[in-house]
PDB file of C-alpha atoms and ligand atoms in Angstrom:
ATOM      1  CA  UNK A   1       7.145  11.141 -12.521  1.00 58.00           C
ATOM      2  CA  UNK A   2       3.333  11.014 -14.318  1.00 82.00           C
ATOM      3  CA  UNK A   3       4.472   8.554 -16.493  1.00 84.00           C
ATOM      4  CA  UNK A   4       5.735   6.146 -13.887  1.00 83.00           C
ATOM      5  CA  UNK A   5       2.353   6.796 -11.820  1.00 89.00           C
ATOM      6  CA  UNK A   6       0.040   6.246 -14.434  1.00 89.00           C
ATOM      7  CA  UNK A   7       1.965   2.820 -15.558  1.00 86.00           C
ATOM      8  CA  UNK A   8       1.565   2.181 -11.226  1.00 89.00           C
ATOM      9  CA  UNK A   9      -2.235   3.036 -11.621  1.00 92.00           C
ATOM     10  CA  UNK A  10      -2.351   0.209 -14.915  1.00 89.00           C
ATOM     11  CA  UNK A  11      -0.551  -1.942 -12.932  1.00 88.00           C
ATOM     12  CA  UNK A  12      -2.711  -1.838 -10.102  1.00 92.00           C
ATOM     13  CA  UNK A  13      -6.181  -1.433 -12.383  1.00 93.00           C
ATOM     14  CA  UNK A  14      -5.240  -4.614 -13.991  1.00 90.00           C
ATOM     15  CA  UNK A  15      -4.440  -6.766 -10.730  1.00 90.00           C
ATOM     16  CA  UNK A  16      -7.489  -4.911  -9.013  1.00 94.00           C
ATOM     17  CA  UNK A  17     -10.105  -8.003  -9.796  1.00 94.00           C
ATOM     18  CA  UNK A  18      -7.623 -10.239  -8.351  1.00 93.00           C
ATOM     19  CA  UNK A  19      -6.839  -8.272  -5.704  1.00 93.00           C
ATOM     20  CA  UNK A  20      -9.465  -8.734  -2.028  1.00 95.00           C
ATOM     21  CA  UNK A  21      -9.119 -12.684  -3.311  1.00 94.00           C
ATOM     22  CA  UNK A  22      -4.979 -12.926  -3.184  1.00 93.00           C
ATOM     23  CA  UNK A  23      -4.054 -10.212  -0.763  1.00 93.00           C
ATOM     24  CA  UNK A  24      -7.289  -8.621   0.953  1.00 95.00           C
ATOM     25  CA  UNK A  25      -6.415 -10.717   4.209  1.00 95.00           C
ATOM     26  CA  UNK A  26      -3.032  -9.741   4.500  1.00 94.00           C
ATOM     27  CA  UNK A  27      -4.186  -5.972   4.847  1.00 96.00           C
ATOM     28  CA  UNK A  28      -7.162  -5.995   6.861  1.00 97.00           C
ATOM     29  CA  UNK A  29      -5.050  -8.170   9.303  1.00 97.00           C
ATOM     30  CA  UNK A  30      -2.629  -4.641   9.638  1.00 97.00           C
ATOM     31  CA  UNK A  31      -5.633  -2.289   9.845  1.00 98.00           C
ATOM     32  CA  UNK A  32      -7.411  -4.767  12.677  1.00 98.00           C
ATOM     33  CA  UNK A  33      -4.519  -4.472  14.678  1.00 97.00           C
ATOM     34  CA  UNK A  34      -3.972  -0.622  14.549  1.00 98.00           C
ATOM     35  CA  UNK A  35      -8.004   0.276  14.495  1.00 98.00           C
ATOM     36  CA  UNK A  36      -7.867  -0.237  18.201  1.00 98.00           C
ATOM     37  CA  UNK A  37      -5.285   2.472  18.978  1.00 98.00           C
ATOM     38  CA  UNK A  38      -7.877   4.831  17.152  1.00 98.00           C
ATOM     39  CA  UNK A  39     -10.101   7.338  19.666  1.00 97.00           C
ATOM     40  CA  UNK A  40     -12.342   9.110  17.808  1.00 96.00           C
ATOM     41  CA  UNK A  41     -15.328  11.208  18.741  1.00 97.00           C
ATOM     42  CA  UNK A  42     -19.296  10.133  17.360  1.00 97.00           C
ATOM     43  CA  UNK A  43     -19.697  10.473  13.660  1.00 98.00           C
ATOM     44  CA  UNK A  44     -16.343  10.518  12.890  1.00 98.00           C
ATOM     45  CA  UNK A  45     -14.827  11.848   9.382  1.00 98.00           C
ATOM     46  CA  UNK A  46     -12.656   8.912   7.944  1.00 98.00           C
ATOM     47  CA  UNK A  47     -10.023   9.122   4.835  1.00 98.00           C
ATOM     48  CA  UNK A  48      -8.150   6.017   3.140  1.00 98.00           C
ATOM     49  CA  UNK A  49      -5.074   7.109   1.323  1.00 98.00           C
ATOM     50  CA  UNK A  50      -4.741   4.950  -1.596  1.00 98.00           C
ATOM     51  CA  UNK A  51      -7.519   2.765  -0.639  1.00 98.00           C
ATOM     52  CA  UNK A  52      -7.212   0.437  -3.246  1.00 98.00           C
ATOM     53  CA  UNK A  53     -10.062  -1.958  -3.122  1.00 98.00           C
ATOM     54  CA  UNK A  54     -11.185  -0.424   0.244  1.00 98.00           C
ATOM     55  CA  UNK A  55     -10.186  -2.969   2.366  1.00 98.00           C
ATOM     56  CA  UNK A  56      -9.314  -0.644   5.164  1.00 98.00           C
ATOM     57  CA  UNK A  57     -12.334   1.903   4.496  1.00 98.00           C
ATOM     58  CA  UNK A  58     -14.759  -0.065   4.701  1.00 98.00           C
ATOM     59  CA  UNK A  59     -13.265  -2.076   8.123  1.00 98.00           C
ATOM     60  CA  UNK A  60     -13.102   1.277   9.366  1.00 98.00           C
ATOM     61  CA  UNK A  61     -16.569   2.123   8.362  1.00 98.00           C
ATOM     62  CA  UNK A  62     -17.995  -0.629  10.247  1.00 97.00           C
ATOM     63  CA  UNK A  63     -15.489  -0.041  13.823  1.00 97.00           C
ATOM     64  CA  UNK A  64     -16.803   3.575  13.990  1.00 97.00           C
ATOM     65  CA  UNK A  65     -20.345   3.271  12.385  1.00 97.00           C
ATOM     66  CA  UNK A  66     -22.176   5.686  12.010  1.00 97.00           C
ATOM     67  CA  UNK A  67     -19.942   8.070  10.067  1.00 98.00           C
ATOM     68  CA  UNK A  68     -20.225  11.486   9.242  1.00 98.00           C
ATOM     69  CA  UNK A  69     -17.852  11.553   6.461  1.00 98.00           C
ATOM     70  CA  UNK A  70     -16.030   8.479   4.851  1.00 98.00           C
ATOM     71  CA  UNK A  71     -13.701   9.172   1.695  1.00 98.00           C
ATOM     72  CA  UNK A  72     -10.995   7.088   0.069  1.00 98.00           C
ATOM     73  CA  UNK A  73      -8.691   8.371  -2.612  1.00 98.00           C
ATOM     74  CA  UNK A  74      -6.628   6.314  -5.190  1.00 98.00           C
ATOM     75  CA  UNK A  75      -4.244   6.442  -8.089  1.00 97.00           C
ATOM     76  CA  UNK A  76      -5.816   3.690 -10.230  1.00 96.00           C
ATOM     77  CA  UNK A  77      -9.140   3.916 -11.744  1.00 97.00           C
ATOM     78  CA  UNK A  78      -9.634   0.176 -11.461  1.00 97.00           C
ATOM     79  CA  UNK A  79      -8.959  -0.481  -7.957  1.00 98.00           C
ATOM     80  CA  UNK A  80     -11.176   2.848  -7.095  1.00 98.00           C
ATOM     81  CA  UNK A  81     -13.964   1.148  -9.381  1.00 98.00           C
ATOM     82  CA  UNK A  82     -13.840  -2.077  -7.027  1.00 98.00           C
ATOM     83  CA  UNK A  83     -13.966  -0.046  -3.888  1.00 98.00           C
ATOM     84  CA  UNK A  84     -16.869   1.799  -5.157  1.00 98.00           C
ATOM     85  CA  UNK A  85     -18.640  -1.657  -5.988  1.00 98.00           C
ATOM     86  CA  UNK A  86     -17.773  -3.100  -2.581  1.00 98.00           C
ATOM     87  CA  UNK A  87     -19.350   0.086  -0.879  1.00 98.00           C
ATOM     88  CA  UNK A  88     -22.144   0.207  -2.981  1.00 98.00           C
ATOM     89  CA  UNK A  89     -23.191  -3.358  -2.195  1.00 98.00           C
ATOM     90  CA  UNK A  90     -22.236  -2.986   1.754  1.00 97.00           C
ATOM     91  CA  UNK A  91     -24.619   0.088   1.833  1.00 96.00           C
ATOM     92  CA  UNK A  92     -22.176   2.235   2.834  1.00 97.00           C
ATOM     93  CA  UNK A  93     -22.017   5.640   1.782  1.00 96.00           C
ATOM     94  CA  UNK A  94     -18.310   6.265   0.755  1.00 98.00           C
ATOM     95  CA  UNK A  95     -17.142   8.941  -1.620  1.00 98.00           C
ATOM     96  CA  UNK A  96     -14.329   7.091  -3.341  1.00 98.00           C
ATOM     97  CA  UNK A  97     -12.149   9.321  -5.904  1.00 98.00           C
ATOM     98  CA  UNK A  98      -9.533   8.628  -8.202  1.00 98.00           C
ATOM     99  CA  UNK A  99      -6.436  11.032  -7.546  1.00 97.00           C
ATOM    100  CA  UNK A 100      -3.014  11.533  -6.188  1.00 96.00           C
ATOM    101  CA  UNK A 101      -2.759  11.426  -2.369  1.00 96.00           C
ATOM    102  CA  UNK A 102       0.434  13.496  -2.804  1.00 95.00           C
ATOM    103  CA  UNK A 103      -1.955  16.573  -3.717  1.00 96.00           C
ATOM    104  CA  UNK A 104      -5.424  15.371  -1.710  1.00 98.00           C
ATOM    105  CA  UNK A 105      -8.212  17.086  -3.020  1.00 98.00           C
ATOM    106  CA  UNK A 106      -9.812  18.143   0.710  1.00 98.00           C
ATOM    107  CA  UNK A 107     -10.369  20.946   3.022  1.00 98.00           C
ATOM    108  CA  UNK A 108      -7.683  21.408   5.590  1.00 98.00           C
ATOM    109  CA  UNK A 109      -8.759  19.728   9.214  1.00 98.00           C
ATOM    110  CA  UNK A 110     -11.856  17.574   7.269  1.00 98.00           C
ATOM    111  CA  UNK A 111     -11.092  14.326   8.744  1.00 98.00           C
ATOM    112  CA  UNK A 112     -10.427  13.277  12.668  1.00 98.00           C
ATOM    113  CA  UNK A 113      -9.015   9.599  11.470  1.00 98.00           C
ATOM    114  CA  UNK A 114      -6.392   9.012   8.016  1.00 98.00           C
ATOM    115  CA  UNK A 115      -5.345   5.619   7.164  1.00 98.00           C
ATOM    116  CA  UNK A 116      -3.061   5.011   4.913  1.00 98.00           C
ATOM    117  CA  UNK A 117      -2.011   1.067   4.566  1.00 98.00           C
ATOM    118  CA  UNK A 118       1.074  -0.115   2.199  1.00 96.00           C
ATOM    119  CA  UNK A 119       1.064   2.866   0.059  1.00 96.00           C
ATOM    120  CA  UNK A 120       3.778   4.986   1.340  1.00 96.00           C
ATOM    121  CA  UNK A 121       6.816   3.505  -0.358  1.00 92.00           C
ATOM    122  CA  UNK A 122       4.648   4.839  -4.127  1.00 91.00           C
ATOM    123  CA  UNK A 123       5.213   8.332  -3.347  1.00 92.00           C
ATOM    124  CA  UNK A 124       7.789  10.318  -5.342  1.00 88.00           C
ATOM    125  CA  UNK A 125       7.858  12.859  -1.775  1.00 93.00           C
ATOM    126  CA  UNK A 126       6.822  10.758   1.220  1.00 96.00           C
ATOM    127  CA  UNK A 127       7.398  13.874   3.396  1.00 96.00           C
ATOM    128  CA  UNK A 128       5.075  15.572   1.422  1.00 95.00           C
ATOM    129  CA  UNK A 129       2.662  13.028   1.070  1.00 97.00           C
ATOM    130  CA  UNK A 130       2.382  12.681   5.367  1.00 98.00           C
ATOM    131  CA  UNK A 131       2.526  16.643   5.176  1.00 98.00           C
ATOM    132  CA  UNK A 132      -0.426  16.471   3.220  1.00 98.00           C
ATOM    133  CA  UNK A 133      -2.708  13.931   5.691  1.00 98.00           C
ATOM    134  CA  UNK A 134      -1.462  16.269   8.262  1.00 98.00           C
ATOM    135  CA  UNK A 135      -3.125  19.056   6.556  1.00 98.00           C
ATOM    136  CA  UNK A 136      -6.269  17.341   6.146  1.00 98.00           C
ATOM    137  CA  UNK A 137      -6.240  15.794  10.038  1.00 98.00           C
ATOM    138  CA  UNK A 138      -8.418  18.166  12.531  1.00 98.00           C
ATOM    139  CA  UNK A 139      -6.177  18.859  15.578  1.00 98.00           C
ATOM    140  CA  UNK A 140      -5.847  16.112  17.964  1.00 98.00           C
ATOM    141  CA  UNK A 141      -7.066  13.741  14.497  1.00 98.00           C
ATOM    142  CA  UNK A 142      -4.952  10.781  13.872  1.00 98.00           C
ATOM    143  CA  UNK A 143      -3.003   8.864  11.367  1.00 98.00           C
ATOM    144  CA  UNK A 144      -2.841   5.068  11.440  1.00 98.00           C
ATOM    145  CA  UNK A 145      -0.105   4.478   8.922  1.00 98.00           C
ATOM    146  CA  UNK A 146       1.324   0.966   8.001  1.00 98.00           C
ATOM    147  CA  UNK A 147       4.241   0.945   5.224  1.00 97.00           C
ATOM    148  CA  UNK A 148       6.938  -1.929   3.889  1.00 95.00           C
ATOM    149  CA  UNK A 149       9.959  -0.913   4.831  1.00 96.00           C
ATOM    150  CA  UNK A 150      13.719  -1.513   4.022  1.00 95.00           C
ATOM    151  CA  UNK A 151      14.963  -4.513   3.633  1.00 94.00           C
ATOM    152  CA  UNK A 152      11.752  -6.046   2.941  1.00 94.00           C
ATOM    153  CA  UNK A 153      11.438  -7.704  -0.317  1.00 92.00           C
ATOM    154  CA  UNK A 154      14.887  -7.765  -0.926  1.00 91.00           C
ATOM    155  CA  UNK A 155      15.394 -10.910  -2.696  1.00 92.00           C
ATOM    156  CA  UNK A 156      12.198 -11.157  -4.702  1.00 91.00           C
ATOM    157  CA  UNK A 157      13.552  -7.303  -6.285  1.00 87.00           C
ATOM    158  CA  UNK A 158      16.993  -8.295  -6.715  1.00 89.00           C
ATOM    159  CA  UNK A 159      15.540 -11.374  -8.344  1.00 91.00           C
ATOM    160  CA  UNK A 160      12.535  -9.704 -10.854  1.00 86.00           C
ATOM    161  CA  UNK A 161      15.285  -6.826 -11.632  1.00 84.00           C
ATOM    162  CA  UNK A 162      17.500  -9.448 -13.568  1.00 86.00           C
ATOM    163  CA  UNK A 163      14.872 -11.377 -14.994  1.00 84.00           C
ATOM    164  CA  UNK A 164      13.702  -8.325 -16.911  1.00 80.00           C
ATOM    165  CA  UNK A 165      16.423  -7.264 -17.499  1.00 79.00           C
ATOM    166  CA  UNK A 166      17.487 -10.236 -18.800  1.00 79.00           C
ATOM    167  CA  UNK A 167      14.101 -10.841 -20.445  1.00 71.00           C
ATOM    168  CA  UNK A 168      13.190  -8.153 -21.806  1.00 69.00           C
ATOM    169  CA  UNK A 169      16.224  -5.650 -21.784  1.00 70.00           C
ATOM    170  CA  UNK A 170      14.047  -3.259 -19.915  1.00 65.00           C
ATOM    171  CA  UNK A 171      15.492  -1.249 -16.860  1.00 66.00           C
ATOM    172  CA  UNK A 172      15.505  -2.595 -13.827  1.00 62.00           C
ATOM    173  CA  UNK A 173      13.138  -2.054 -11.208  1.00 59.00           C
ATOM    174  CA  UNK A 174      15.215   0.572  -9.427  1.00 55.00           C
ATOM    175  CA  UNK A 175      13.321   2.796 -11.194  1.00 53.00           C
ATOM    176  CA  UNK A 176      10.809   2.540  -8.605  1.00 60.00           C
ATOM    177  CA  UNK A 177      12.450   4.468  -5.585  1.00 66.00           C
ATOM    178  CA  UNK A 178      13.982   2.503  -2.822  1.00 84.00           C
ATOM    179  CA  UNK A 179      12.106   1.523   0.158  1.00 92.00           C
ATOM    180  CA  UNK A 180      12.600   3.505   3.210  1.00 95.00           C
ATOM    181  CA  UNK A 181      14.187   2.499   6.455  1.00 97.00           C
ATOM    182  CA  UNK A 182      11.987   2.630  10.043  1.00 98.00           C
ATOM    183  CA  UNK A 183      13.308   5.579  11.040  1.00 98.00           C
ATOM    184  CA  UNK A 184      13.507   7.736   7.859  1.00 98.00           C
ATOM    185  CA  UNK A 185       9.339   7.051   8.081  1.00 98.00           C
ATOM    186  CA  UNK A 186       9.471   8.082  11.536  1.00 98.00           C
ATOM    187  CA  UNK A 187      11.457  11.118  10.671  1.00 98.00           C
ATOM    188  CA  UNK A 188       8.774  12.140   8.060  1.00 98.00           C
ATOM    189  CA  UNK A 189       6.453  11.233  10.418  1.00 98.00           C
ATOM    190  CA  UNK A 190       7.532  13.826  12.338  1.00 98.00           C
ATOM    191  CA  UNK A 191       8.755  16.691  10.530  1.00 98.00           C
ATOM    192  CA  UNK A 192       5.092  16.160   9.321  1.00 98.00           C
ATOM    193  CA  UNK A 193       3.936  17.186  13.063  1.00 98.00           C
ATOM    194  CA  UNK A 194       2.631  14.020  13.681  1.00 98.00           C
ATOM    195  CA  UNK A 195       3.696  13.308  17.444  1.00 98.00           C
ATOM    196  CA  UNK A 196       3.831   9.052  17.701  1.00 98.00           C
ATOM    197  CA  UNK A 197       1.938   7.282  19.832  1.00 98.00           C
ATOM    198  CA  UNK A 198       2.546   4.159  18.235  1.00 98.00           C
ATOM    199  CA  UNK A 199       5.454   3.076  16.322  1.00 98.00           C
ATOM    200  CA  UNK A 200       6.020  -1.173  15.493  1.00 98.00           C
ATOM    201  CA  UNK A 201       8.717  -2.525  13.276  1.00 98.00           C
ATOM    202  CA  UNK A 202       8.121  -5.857  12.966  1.00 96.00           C
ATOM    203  CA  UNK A 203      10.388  -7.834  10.544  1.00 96.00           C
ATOM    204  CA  UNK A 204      11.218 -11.568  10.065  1.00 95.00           C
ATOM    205  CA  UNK A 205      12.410 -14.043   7.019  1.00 95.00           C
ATOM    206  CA  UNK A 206       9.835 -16.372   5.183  1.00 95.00           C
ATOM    207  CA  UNK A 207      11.009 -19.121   2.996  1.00 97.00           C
ATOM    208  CA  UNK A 208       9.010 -19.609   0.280  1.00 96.00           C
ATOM    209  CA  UNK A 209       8.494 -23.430  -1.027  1.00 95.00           C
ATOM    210  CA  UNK A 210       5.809 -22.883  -3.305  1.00 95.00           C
ATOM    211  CA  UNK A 211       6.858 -20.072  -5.904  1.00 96.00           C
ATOM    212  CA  UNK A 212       3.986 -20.075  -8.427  1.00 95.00           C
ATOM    213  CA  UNK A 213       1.233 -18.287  -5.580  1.00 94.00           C
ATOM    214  CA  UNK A 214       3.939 -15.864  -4.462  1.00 95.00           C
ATOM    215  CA  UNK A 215       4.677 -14.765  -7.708  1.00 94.00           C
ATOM    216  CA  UNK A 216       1.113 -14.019  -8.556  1.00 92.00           C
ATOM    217  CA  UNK A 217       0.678 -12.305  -4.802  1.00 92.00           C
ATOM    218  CA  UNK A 218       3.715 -10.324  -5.829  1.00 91.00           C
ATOM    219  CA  UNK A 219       2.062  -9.589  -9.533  1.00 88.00           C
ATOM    220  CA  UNK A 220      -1.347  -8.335  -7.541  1.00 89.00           C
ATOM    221  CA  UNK A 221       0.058  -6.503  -4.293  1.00 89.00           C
ATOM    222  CA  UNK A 222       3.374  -4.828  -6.616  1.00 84.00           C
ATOM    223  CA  UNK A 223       1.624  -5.496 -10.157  1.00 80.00           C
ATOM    224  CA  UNK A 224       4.494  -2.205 -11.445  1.00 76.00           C
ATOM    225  CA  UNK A 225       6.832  -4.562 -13.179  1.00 74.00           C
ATOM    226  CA  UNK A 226       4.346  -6.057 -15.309  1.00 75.00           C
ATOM    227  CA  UNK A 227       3.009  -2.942 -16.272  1.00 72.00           C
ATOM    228  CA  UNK A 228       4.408  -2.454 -20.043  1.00 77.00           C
ATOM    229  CA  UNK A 229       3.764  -6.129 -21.001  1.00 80.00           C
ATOM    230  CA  UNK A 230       0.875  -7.948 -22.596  1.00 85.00           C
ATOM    231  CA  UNK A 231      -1.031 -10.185 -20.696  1.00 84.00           C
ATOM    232  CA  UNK A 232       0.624 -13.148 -22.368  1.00 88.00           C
ATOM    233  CA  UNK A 233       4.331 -11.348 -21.718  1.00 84.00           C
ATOM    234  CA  UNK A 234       3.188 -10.774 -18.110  1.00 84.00           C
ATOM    235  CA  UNK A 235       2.262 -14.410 -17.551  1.00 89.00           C
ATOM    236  CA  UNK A 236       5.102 -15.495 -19.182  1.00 89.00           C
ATOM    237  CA  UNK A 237       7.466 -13.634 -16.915  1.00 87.00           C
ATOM    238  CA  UNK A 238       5.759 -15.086 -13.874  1.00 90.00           C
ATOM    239  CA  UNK A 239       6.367 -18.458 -14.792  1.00 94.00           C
ATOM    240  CA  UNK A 240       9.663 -17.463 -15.674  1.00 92.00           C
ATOM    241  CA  UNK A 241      10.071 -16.171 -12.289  1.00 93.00           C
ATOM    242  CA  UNK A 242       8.786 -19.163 -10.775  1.00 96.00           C
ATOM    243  CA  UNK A 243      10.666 -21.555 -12.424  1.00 96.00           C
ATOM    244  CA  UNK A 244      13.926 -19.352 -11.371  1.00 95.00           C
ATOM    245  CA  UNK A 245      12.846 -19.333  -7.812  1.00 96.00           C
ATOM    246  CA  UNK A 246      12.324 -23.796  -7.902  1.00 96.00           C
ATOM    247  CA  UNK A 247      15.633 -24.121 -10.014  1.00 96.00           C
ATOM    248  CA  UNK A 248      18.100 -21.411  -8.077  1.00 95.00           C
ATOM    249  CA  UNK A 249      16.737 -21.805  -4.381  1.00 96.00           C
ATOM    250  CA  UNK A 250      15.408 -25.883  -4.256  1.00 94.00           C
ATOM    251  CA  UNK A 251      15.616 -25.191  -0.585  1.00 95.00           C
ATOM    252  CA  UNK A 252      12.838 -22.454  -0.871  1.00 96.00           C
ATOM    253  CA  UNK A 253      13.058 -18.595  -1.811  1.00 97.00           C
ATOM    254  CA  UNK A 254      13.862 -16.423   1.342  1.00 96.00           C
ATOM    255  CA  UNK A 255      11.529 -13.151   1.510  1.00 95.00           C
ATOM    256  CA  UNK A 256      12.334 -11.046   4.263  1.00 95.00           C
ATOM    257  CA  UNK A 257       9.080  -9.644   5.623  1.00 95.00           C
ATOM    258  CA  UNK A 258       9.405  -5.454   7.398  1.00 96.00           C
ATOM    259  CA  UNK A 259       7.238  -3.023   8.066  1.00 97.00           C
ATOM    260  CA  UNK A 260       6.259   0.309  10.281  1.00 98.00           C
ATOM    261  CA  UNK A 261       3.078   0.288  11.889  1.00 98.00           C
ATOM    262  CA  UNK A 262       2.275   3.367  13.436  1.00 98.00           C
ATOM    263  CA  UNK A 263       0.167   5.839  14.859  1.00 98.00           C
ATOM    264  CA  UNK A 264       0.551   9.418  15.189  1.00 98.00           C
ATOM    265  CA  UNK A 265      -1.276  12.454  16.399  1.00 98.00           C
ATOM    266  CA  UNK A 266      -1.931  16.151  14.828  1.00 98.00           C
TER     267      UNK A 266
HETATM  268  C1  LIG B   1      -0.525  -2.304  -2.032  1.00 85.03           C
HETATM  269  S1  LIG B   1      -1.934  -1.362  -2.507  1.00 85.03           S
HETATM  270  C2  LIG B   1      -2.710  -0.998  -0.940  1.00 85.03           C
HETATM  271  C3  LIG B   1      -4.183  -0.691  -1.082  1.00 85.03           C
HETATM  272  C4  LIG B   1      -4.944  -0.536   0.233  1.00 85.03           C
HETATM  273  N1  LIG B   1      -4.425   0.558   1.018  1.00 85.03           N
HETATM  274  C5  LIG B   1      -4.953  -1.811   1.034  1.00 85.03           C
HETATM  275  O1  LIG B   1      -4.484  -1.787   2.197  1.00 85.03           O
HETATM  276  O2  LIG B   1      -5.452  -2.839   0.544  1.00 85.03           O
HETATM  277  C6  LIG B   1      -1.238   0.217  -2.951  1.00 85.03           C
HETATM  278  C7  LIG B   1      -2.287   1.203  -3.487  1.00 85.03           C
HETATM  279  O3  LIG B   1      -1.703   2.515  -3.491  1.00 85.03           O
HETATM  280  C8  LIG B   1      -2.223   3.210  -4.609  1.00 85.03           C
HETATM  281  N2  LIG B   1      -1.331   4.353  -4.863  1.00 85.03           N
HETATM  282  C9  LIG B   1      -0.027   4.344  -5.169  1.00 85.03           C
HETATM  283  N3  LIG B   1       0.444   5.600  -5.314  1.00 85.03           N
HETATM  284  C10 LIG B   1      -0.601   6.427  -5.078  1.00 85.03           C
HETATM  285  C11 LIG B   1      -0.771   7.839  -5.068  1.00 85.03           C
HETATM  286  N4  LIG B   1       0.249   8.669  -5.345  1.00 85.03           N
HETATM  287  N5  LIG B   1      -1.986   8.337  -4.777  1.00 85.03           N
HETATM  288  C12 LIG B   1      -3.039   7.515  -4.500  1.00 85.03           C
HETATM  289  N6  LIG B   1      -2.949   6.168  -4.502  1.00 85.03           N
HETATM  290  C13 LIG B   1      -1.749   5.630  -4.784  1.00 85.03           C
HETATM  291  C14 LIG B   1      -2.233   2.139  -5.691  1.00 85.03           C
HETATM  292  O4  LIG B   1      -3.035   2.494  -6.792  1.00 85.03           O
HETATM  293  C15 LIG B   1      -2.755   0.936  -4.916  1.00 85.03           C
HETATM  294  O5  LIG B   1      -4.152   0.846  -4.960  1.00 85.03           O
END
């Protein structure tokens, strides 16, 4: 398990300079459209789980300015570093640490809002993990929690599994656990004690006509199986993957889109 989360944290430290430029919109989109289901009371305490480049912090930091308290927590040392940057030049005070969100390093009932935004299908226990942002929620605190869900991505894994496999004769990328469904997240959700006020699961199909920006989305937002190769090999197997996606789907690559957007209450 440490091993495959500290190749996920090189994976992510290397894609983090890439990161706010490729995929930054995509997630503050999510956050903007759950921030308004958030009631919180005047100098609220705020957590990001797995803030990555603090995209969602830092949107949150300006909704509910002033803050009393705003910390985000993340696996990879480089993607912390940028948040820290980001905050840094915004003037905002954030306390941004680099750790495992399955074991957070707070006080129980710290925070009255947790947001945690595309980081729930990482975590070896997601139970656990939503266990553990219960712990740190005051009563009546909230979670705004947005997470792919099964079948996203379906094609694009089924696709990057044979080519390294192929490739490289590494294992395929099953090795990183299978996406949940909607309603195992809601489950956790609630054997967590969250009680839902909010629960979305909005899924459609894309096709995909140009491959080359996709692939290098896919390489900054899911950067995992890249991780073991140089920077040459990892470029290589992008254009690899490209050139599979033109040559096998000339019609365009389907990508089925799914998520859970949700809110719950402590
Ligand atoms: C797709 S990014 C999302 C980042 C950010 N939440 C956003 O919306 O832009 C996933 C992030 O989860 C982090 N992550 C994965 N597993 C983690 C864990 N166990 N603890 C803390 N962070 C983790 C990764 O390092 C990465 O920064």
């Amino acid at each position: 398990v440490e091993a495959a989360k500290e190749r996920l944290a090189s994976g992510y430290s290397r894609a983090a300079l890439q990161y706010d430029a490729l995929a930054g919109h995509m997630y503050l989109a999510g956050i903007r459209r759950l921030l308004p289901r958030a009631t919180v009371p005047l100098m609220p305490a705020i957590l990001d789980v797995g803030c990555g480049t603090g995209v969602n912090l830092l949107e949150a930091a300006r909704w509910f300015a002033p803050a009393r308290l705003l910390c985000g927590i993340d696996l990879a040392p480089g993607m912390a570093a940028v948040a820290r940057a980001k905050a840094a030049a915004a003037g905002v005070p954030a306390q941004i640490t680099v750790g495992d969100a399955e074991q957070l390093p707070y006080a129980d009932r710290t925070f009255d809002l947790v947001l945690c935004n595309s980081v729930l299908h990482w975590f070896k226990d997601r139970r656990q993990a939503l266990c553990e942002m219960h712990r740190v929620l005051r009563p009546g605190g909230q979670l705004l929690l947005i997470g792919a869900v099964a079948p996203a991505f379906q094609e694009w894994f089924a696709l990057v599994d044979g080519l390294m496999h192929a490739s490289t004769g590494s294992k395929p990328l099953s090795q990183i656990p299978p996406l949940p469904t909607a309603a195992e997240v809601a489950g956790h959700l609630q054997a967590a004690g969250f009680v839902l006020e909010h629960f979305a699961n909005p899924m459609h199909r894309q096709t995909i006509a140009e491959p080359e920006p996709f692939v290098r989305l896919m390489a900054t937002v899911a950067p995992h199986w890249t991780a073991d190769l140089s920077p040459e090999g990892q470029l290589a197997l992008e254009g690899l993957a490209a050139q599979t996606m033109r040559l096998a789907w000339p019609g365009g690559f389907p990508n089925t889109l799914a998520a859970v957007e949700a809110v719950g209450r402590k």
